[in-house]
PDB file of C-alpha atoms in Angstrom:
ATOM      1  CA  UNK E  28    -120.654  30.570  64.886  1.00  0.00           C
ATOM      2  CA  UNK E  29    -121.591  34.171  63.560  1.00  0.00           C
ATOM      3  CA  UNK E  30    -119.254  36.054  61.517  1.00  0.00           C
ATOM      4  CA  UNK E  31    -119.022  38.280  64.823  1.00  0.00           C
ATOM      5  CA  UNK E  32    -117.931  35.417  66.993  1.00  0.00           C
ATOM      6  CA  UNK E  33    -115.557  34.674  63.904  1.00  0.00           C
ATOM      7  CA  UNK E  34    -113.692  37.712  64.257  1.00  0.00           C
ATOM      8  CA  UNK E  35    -113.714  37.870  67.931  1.00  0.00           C
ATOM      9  CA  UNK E  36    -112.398  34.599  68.306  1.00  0.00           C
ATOM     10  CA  UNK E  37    -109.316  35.867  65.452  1.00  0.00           C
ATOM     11  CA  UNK E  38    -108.625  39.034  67.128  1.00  0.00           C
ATOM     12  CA  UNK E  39    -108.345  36.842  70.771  1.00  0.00           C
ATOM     13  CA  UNK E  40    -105.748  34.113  69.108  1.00  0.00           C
ATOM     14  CA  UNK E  41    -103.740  37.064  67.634  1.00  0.00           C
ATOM     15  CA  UNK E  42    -102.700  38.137  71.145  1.00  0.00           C
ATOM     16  CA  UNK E  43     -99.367  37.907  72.366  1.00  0.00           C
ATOM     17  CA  UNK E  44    -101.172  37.460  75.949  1.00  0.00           C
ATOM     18  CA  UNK E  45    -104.721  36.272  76.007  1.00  0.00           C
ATOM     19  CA  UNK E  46    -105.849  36.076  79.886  1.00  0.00           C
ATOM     20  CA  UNK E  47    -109.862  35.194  79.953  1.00  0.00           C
ATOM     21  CA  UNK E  48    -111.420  34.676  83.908  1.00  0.00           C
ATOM     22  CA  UNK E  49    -108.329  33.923  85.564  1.00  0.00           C
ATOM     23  CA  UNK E  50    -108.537  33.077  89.043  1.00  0.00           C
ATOM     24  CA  UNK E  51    -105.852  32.471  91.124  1.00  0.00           C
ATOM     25  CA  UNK E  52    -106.030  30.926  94.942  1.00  0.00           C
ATOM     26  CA  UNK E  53    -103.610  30.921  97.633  1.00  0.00           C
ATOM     27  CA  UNK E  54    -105.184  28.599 100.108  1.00  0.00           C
ATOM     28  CA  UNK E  55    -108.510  30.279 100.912  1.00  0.00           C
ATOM     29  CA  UNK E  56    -107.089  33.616  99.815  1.00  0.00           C
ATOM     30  CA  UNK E  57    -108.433  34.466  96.350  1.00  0.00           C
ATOM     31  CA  UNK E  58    -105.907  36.877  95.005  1.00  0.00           C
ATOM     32  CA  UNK E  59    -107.042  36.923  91.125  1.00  0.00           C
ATOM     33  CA  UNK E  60    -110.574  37.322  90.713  1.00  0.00           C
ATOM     34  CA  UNK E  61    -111.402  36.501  87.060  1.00  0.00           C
ATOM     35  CA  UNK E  62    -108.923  38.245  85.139  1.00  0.00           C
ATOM     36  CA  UNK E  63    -109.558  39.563  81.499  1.00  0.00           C
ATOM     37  CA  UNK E  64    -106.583  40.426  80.140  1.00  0.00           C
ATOM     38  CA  UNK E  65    -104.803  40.422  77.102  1.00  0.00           C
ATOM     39  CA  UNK E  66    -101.634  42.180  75.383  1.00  0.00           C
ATOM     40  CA  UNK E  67    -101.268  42.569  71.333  1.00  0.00           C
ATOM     41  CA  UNK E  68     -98.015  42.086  69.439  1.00  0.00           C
ATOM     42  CA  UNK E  69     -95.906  45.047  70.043  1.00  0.00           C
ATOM     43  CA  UNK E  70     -97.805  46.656  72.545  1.00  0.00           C
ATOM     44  CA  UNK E  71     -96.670  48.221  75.823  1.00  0.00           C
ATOM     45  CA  UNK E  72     -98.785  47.271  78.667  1.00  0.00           C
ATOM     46  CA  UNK E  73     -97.805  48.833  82.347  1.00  0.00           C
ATOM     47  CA  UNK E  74     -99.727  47.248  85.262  1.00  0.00           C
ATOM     48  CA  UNK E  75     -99.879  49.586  88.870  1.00  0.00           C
ATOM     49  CA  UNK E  76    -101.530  49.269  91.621  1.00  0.00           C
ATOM     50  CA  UNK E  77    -101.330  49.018  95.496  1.00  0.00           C
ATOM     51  CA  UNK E  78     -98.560  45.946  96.923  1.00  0.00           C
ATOM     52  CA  UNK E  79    -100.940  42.653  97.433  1.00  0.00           C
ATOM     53  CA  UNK E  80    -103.099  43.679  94.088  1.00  0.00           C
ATOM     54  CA  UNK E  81    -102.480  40.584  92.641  1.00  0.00           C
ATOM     55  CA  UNK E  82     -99.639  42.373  89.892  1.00  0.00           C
ATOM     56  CA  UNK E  83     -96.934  40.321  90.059  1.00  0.00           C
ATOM     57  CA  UNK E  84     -98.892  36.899  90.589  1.00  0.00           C
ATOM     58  CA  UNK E  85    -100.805  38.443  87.133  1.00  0.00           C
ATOM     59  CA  UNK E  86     -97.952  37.978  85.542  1.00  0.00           C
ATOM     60  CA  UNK E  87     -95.897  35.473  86.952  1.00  0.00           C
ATOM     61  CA  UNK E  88     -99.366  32.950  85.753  1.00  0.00           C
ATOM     62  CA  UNK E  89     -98.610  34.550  82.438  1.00  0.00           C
ATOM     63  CA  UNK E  90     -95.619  31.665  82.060  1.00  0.00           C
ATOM     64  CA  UNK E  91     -96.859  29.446  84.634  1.00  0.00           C
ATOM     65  CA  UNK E  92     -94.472  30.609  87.204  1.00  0.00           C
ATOM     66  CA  UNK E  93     -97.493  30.448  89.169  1.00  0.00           C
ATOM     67  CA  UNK E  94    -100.561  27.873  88.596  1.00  0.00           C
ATOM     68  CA  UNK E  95    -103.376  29.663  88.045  1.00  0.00           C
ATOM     69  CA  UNK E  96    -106.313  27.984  90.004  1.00  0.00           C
ATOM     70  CA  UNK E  97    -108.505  28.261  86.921  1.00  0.00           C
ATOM     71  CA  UNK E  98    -109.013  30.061  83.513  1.00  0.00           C
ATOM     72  CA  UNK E  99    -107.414  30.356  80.156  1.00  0.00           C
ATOM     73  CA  UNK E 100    -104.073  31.835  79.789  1.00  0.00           C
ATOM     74  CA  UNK E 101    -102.887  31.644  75.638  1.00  0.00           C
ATOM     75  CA  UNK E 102     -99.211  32.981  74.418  1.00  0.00           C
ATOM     76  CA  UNK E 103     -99.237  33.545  71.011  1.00  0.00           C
ATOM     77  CA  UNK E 104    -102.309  31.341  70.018  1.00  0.00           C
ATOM     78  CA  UNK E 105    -100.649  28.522  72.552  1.00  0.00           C
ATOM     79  CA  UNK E 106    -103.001  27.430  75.492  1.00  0.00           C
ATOM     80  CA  UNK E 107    -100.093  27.166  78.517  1.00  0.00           C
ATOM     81  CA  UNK E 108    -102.336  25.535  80.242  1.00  0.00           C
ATOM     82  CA  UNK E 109    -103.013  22.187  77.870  1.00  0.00           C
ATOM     83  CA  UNK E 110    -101.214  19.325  79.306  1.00  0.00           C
ATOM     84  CA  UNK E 111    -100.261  18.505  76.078  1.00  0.00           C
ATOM     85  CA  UNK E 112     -98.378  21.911  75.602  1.00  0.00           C
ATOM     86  CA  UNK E 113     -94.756  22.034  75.990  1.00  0.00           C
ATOM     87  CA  UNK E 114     -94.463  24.655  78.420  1.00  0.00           C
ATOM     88  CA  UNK E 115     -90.643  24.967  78.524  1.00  0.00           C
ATOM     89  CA  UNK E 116     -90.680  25.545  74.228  1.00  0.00           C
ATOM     90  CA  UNK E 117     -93.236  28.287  75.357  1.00  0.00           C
ATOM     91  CA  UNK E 118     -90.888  30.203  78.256  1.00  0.00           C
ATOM     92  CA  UNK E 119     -88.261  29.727  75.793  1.00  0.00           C
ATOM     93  CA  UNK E 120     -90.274  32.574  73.572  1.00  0.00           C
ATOM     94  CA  UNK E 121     -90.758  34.882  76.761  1.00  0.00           C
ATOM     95  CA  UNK E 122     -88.125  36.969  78.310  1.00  0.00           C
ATOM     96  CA  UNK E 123     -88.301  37.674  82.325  1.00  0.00           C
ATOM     97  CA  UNK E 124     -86.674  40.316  83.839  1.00  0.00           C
ATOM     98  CA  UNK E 125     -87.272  39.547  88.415  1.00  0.00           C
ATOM     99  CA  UNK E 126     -87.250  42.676  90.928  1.00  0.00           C
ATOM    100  CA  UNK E 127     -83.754  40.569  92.632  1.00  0.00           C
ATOM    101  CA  UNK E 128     -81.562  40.170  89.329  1.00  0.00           C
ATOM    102  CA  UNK E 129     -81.232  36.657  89.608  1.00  0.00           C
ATOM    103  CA  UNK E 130     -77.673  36.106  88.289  1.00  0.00           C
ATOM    104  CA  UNK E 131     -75.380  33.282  88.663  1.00  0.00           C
ATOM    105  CA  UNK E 132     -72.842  34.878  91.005  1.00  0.00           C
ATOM    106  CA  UNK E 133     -70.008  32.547  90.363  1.00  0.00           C
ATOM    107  CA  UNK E 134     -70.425  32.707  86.638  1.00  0.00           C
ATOM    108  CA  UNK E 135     -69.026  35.929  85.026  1.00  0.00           C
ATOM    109  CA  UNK E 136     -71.338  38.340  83.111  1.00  0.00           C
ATOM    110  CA  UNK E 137     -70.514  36.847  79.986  1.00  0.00           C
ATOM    111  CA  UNK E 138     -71.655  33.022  80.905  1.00  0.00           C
ATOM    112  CA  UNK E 139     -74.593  34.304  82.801  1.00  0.00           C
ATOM    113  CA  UNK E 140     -75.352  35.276  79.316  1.00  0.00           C
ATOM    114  CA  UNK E 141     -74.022  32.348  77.571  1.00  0.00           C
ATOM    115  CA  UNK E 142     -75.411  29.189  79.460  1.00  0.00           C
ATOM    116  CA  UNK E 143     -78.755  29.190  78.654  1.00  0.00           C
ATOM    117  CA  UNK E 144     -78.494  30.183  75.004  1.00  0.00           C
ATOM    118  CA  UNK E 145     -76.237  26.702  75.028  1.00  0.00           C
ATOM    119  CA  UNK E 146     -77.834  24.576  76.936  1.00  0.00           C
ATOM    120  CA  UNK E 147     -81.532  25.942  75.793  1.00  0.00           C
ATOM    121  CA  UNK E 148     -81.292  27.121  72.503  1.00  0.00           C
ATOM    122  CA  UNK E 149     -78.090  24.557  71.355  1.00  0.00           C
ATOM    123  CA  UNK E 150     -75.787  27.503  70.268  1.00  0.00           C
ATOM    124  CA  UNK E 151     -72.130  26.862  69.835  1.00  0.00           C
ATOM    125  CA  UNK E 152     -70.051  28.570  72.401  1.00  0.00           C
ATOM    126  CA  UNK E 153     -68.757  31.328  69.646  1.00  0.00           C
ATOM    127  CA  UNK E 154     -72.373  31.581  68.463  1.00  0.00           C
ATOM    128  CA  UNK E 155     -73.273  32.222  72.182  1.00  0.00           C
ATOM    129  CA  UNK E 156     -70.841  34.519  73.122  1.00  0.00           C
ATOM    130  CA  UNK E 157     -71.459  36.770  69.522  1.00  0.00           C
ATOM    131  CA  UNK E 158     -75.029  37.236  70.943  1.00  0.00           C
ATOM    132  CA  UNK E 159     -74.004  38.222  74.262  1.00  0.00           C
ATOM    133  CA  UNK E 160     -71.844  40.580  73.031  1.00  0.00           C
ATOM    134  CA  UNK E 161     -74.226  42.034  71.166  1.00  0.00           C
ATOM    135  CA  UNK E 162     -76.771  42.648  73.813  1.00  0.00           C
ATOM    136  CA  UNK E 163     -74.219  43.802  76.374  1.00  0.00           C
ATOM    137  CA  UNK E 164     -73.583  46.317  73.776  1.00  0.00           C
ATOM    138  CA  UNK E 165     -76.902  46.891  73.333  1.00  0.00           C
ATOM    139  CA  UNK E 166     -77.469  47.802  77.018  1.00  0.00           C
ATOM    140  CA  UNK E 167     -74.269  49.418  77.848  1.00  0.00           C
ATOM    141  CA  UNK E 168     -72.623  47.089  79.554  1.00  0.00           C
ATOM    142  CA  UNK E 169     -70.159  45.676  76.660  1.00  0.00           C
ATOM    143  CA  UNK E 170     -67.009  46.444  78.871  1.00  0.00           C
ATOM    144  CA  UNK E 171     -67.888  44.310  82.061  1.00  0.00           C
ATOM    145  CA  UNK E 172     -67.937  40.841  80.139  1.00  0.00           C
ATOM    146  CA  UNK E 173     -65.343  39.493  82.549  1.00  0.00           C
ATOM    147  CA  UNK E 174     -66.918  41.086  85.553  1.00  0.00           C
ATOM    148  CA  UNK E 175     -68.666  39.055  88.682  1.00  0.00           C
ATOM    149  CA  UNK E 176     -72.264  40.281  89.630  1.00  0.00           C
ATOM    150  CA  UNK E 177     -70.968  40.857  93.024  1.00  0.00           C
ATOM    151  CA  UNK E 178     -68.484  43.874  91.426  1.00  0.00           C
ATOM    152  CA  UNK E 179     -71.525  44.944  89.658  1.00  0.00           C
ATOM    153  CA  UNK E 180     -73.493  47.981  90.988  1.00  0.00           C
ATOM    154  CA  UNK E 181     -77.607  47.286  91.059  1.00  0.00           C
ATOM    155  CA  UNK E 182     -78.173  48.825  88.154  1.00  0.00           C
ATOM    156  CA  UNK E 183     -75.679  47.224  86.025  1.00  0.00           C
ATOM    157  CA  UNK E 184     -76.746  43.924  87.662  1.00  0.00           C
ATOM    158  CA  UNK E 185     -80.380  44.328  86.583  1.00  0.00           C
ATOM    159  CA  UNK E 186     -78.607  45.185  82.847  1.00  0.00           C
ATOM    160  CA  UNK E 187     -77.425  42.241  82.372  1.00  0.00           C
ATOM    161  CA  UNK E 188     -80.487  40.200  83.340  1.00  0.00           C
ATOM    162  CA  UNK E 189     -81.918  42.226  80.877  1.00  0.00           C
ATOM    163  CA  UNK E 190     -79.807  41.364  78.464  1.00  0.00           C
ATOM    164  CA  UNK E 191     -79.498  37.676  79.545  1.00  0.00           C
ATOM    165  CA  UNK E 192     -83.160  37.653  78.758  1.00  0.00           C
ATOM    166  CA  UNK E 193     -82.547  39.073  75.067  1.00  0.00           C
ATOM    167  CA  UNK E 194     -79.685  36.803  74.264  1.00  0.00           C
ATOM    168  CA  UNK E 195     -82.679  34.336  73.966  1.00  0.00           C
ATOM    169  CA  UNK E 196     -84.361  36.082  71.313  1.00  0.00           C
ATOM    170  CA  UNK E 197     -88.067  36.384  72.593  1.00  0.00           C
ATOM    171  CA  UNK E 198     -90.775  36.790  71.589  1.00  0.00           C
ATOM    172  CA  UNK E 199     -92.103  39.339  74.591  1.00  0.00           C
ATOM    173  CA  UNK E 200     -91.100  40.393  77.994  1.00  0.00           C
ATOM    174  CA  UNK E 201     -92.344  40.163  81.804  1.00  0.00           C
ATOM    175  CA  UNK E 202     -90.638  43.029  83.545  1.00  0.00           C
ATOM    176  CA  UNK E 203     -91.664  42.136  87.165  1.00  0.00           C
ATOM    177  CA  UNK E 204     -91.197  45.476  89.029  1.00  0.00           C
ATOM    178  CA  UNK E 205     -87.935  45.978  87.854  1.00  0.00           C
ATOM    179  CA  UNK E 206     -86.228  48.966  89.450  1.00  0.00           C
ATOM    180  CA  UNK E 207     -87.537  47.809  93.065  1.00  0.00           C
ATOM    181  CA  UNK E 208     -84.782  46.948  94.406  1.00  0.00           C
ATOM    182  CA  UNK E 209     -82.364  49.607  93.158  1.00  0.00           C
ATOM    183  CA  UNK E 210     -81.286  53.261  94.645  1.00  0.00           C
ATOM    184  CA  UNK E 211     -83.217  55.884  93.357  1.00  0.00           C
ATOM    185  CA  UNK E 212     -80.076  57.144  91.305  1.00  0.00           C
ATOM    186  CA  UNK E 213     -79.739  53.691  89.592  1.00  0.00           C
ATOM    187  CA  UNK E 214     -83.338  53.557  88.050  1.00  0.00           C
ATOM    188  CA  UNK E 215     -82.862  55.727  84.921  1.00  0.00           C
ATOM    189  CA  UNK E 216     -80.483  53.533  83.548  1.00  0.00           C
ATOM    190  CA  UNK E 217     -82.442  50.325  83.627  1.00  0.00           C
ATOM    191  CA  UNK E 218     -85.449  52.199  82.253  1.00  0.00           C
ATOM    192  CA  UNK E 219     -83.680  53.854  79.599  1.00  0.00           C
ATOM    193  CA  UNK E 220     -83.043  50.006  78.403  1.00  0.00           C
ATOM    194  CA  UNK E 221     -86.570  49.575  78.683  1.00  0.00           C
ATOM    195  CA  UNK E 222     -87.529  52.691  77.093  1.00  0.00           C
ATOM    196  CA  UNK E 223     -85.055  51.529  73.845  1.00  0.00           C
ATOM    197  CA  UNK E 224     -87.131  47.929  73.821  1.00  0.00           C
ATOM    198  CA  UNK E 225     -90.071  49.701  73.277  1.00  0.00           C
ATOM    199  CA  UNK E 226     -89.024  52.005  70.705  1.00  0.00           C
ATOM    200  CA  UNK E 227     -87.907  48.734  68.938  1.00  0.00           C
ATOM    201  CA  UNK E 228     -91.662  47.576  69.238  1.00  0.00           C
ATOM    202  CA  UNK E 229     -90.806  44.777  71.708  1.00  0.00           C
ATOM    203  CA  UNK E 230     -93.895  43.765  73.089  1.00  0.00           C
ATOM    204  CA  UNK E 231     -93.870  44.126  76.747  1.00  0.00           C
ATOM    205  CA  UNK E 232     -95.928  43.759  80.103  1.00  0.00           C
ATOM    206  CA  UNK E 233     -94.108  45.492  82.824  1.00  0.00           C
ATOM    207  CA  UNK E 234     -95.557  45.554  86.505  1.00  0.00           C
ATOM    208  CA  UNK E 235     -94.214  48.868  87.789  1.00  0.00           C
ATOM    209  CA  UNK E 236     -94.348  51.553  90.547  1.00  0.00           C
ATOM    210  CA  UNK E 237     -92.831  54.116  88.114  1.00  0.00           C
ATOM    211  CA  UNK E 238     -95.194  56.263  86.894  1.00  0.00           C
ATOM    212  CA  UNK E 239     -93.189  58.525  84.696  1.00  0.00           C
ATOM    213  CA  UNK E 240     -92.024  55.569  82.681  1.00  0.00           C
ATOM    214  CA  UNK E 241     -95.992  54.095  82.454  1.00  0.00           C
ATOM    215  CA  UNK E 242     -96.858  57.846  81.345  1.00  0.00           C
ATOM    216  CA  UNK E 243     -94.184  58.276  78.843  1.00  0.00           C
ATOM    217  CA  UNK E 244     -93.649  54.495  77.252  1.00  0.00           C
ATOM    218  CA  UNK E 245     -96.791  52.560  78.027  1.00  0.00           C
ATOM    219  CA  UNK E 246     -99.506  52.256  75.288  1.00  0.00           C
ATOM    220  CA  UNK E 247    -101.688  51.169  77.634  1.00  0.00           C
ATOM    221  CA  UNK E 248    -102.298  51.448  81.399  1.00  0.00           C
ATOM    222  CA  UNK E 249    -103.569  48.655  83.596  1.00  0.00           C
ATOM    223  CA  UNK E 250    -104.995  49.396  87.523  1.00  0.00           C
ATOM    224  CA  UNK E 251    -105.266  46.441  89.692  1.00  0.00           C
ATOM    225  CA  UNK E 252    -106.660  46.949  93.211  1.00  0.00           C
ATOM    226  CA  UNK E 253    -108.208  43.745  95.502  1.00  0.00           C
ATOM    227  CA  UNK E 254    -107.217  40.352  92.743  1.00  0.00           C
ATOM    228  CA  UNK E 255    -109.494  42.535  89.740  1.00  0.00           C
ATOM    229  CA  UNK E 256    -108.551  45.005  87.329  1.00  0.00           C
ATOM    230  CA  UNK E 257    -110.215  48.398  88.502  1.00  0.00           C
ATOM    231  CA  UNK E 258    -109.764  50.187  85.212  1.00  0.00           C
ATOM    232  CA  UNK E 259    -107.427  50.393  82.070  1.00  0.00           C
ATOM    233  CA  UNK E 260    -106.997  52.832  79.118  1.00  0.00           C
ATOM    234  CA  UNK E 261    -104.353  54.972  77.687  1.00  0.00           C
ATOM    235  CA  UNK E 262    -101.804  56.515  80.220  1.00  0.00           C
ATOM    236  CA  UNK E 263    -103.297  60.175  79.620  1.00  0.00           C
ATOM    237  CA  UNK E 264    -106.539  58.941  80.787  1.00  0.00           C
ATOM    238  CA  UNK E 265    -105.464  56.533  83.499  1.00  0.00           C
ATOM    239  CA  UNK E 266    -102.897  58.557  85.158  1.00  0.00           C
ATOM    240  CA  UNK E 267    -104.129  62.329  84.161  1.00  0.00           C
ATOM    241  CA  UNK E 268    -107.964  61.556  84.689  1.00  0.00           C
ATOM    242  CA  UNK E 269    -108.675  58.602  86.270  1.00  0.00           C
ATOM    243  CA  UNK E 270    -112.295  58.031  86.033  1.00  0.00           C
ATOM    244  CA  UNK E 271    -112.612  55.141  88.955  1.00  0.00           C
ATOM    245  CA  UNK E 272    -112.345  56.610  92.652  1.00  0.00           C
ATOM    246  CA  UNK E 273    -109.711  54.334  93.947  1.00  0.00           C
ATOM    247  CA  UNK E 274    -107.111  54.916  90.889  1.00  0.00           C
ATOM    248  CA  UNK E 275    -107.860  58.497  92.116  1.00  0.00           C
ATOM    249  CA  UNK E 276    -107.049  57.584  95.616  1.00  0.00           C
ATOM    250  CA  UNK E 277    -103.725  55.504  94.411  1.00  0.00           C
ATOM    251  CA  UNK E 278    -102.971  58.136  92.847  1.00  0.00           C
ATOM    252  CA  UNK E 279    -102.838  60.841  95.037  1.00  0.00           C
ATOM    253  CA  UNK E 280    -100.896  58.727  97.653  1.00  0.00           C
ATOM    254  CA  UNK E 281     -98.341  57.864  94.410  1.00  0.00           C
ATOM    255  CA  UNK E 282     -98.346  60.774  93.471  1.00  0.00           C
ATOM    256  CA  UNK E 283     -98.088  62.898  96.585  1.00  0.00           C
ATOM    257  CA  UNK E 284     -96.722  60.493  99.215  1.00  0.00           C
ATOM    258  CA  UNK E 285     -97.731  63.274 101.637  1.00  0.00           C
ATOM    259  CA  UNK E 286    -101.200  63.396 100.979  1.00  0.00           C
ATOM    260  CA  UNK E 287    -103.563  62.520 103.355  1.00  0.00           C
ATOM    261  CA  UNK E 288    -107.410  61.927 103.487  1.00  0.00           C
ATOM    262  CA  UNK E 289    -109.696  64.740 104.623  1.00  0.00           C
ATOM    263  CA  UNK E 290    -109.841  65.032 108.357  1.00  0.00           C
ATOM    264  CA  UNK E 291    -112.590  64.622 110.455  1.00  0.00           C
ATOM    265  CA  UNK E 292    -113.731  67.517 112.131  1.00  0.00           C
ATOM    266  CA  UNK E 293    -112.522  66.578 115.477  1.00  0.00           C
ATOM    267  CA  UNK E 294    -108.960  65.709 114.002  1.00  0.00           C
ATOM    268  CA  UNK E 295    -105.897  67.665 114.274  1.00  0.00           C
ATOM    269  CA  UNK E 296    -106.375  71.341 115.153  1.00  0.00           C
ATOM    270  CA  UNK E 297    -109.860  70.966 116.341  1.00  0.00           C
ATOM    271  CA  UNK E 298    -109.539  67.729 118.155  1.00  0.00           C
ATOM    272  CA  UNK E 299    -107.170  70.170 120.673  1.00  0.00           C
ATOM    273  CA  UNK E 300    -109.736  72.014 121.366  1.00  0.00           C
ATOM    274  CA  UNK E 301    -112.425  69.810 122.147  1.00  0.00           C
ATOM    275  CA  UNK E 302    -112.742  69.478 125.662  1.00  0.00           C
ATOM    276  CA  UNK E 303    -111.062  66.825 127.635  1.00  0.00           C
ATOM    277  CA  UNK E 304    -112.678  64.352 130.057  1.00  0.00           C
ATOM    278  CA  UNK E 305    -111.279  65.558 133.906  1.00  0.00           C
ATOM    279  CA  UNK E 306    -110.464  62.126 134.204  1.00  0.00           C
ATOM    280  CA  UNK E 307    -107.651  62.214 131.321  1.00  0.00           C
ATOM    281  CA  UNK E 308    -104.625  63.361 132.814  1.00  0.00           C
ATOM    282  CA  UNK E 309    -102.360  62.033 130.000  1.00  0.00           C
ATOM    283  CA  UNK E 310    -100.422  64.449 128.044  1.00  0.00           C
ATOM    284  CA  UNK E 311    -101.858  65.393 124.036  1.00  0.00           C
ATOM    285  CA  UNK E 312    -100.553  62.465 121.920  1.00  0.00           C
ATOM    286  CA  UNK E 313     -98.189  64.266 118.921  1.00  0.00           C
ATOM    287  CA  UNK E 314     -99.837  63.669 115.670  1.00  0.00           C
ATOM    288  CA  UNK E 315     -99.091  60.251 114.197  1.00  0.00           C
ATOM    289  CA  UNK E 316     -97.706  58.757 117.049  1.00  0.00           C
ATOM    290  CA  UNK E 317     -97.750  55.219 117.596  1.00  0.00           C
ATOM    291  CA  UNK E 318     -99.229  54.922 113.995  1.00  0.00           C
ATOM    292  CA  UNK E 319     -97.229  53.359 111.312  1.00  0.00           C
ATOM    293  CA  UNK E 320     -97.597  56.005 108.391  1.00  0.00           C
ATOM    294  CA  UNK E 321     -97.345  52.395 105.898  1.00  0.00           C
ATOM    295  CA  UNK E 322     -96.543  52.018 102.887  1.00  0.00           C
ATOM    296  CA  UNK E 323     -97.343  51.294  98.989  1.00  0.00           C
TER     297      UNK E 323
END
């Protein structure tokens, strides 16, 4: 092995998340095509891209929520994917934060926080519920303790799964589209929690539809389109010049959910003046009708 290879190899077991030709099958459907991937200690990675890109299964391989079909996946110089590895002692080290919350509802906010730190991490209750405390605190939520997830708004819900994932001290963090299921009036807060992890050098991969929050927090921007990663770089350059035509195309519709391709010259204005067949006797069709506008 050359010095080179020496150096490479290093740099690839220093990841966090080391991802080499990861392929992922769901019956025939191929739906990772031989990811490269990989995430360095304290960096801030932000995956978009179209729904059915392969995002989320990307990173629900990461701890073997999913089985990847074949590859490497490594966490922090430990190959997941050894049958020898203890896989559980791994997700123990990796925080996950799921679009639906994913709280106990007949445990209050407090045990939801508690539970796993006992059962997992063999805490004493009052070590348990000092760490809870703190990280309620530490996401704004310190005065719902007692409170039931159902009396929670969405928000606060997806709050305390945040936090419930930091009361297990980790190592990094899976945010798997996040804010998805919340109003649109309910998403700062959870990203402002988000925003703080970062600025505390938390190392985080965060699947995401917000671009504001890639722009602003991400050091690094990841485009997935058709199971392969289109193109990556820093957020300036991914989201303010995209240099691939279908992040452009993303984009735009992101962007500008009103945008629309160019027209063919027949289309719209023009297509009502084009002569109709004496045989048609059926009134003009309103623009759009019958088409399902979709969605991202």
């Amino acid at each position: 092995m050359t010095v080179e290879q020496t150096n490479t190899s290093t740099k690839r077991s220093d990841a966090a998340i080391d991802v080499q030709q990861l392929h992922k099958y769901f019956g025939d459907n191929e739906v990772l095509c031989g990811i490269d991937f990989r995430i360095d200690t304290g960096e801030v990675v932000c995956v978009i891209g179209p729904s059915g890109s392969g995002k989320s299964t990307l990173l629900r391989c990461v701890n073997l929520l999913e089985q990847p079909t074949a590859g490497a996946v490594t966490i922090e110089g430990i190959d997941v994917l050894d049958p020898e590895t203890d896989i559980d002692a791994v997700r123990a080290r990796i925080g996950m934060v799921f679009q639906s919350f994913n709280l106990f509802p007949h445990l209050s906010v407090l045990r939801n926080l508690t539970i796993a730190q006992q059962r997992v991490k063999r805490r004493s209750k009052d070590e348990a519920i000092a760490v809870a405390r703190k990280n309620l605190e530490r996401v704004g939520l310190a005065e719902k303790e007692s409170a039931y997830p159902a009396h929670l708004s969405g928000g606060q819900q997806q709050r305390v799964a945040i936090a419930r994932a930091l009361s297990m001290d980790p190592d990094l963090m899976l945010f798997d589209e996040p804010t998805s299921a919340l109003d649109p009036e309910l998403v700062g807060e959870v990203l402002a929690v988000m925003r703080g992890l970062a600025a505390e050098g938390m190392t985080m991969m965060v699947v995401t539809h917000e671009m504001a929050f890639a722009r602003e927090v991400a050091d690094r921007v990841v485009f997935m389109d058709g199971g392969r990663i289109v193109e990556q770089g820093a957020p300036g350059d991914v989201l303010g010049k995209p240099s691939h035509p279908r992040t452009r195309e993303f984009l735009a519709r992101v962007l500008d959910p009103t945008h629309l391709p160019a027209q063919n010259p027949l289309d719209g204005a023009d297509a009502e003046a084009a002569p109709r067949s004496s045989g048609d006797q059926s009134p003009p069709r309103a623009d759009g009708d019958g088409h399902d506008g979709g969605g991202m």
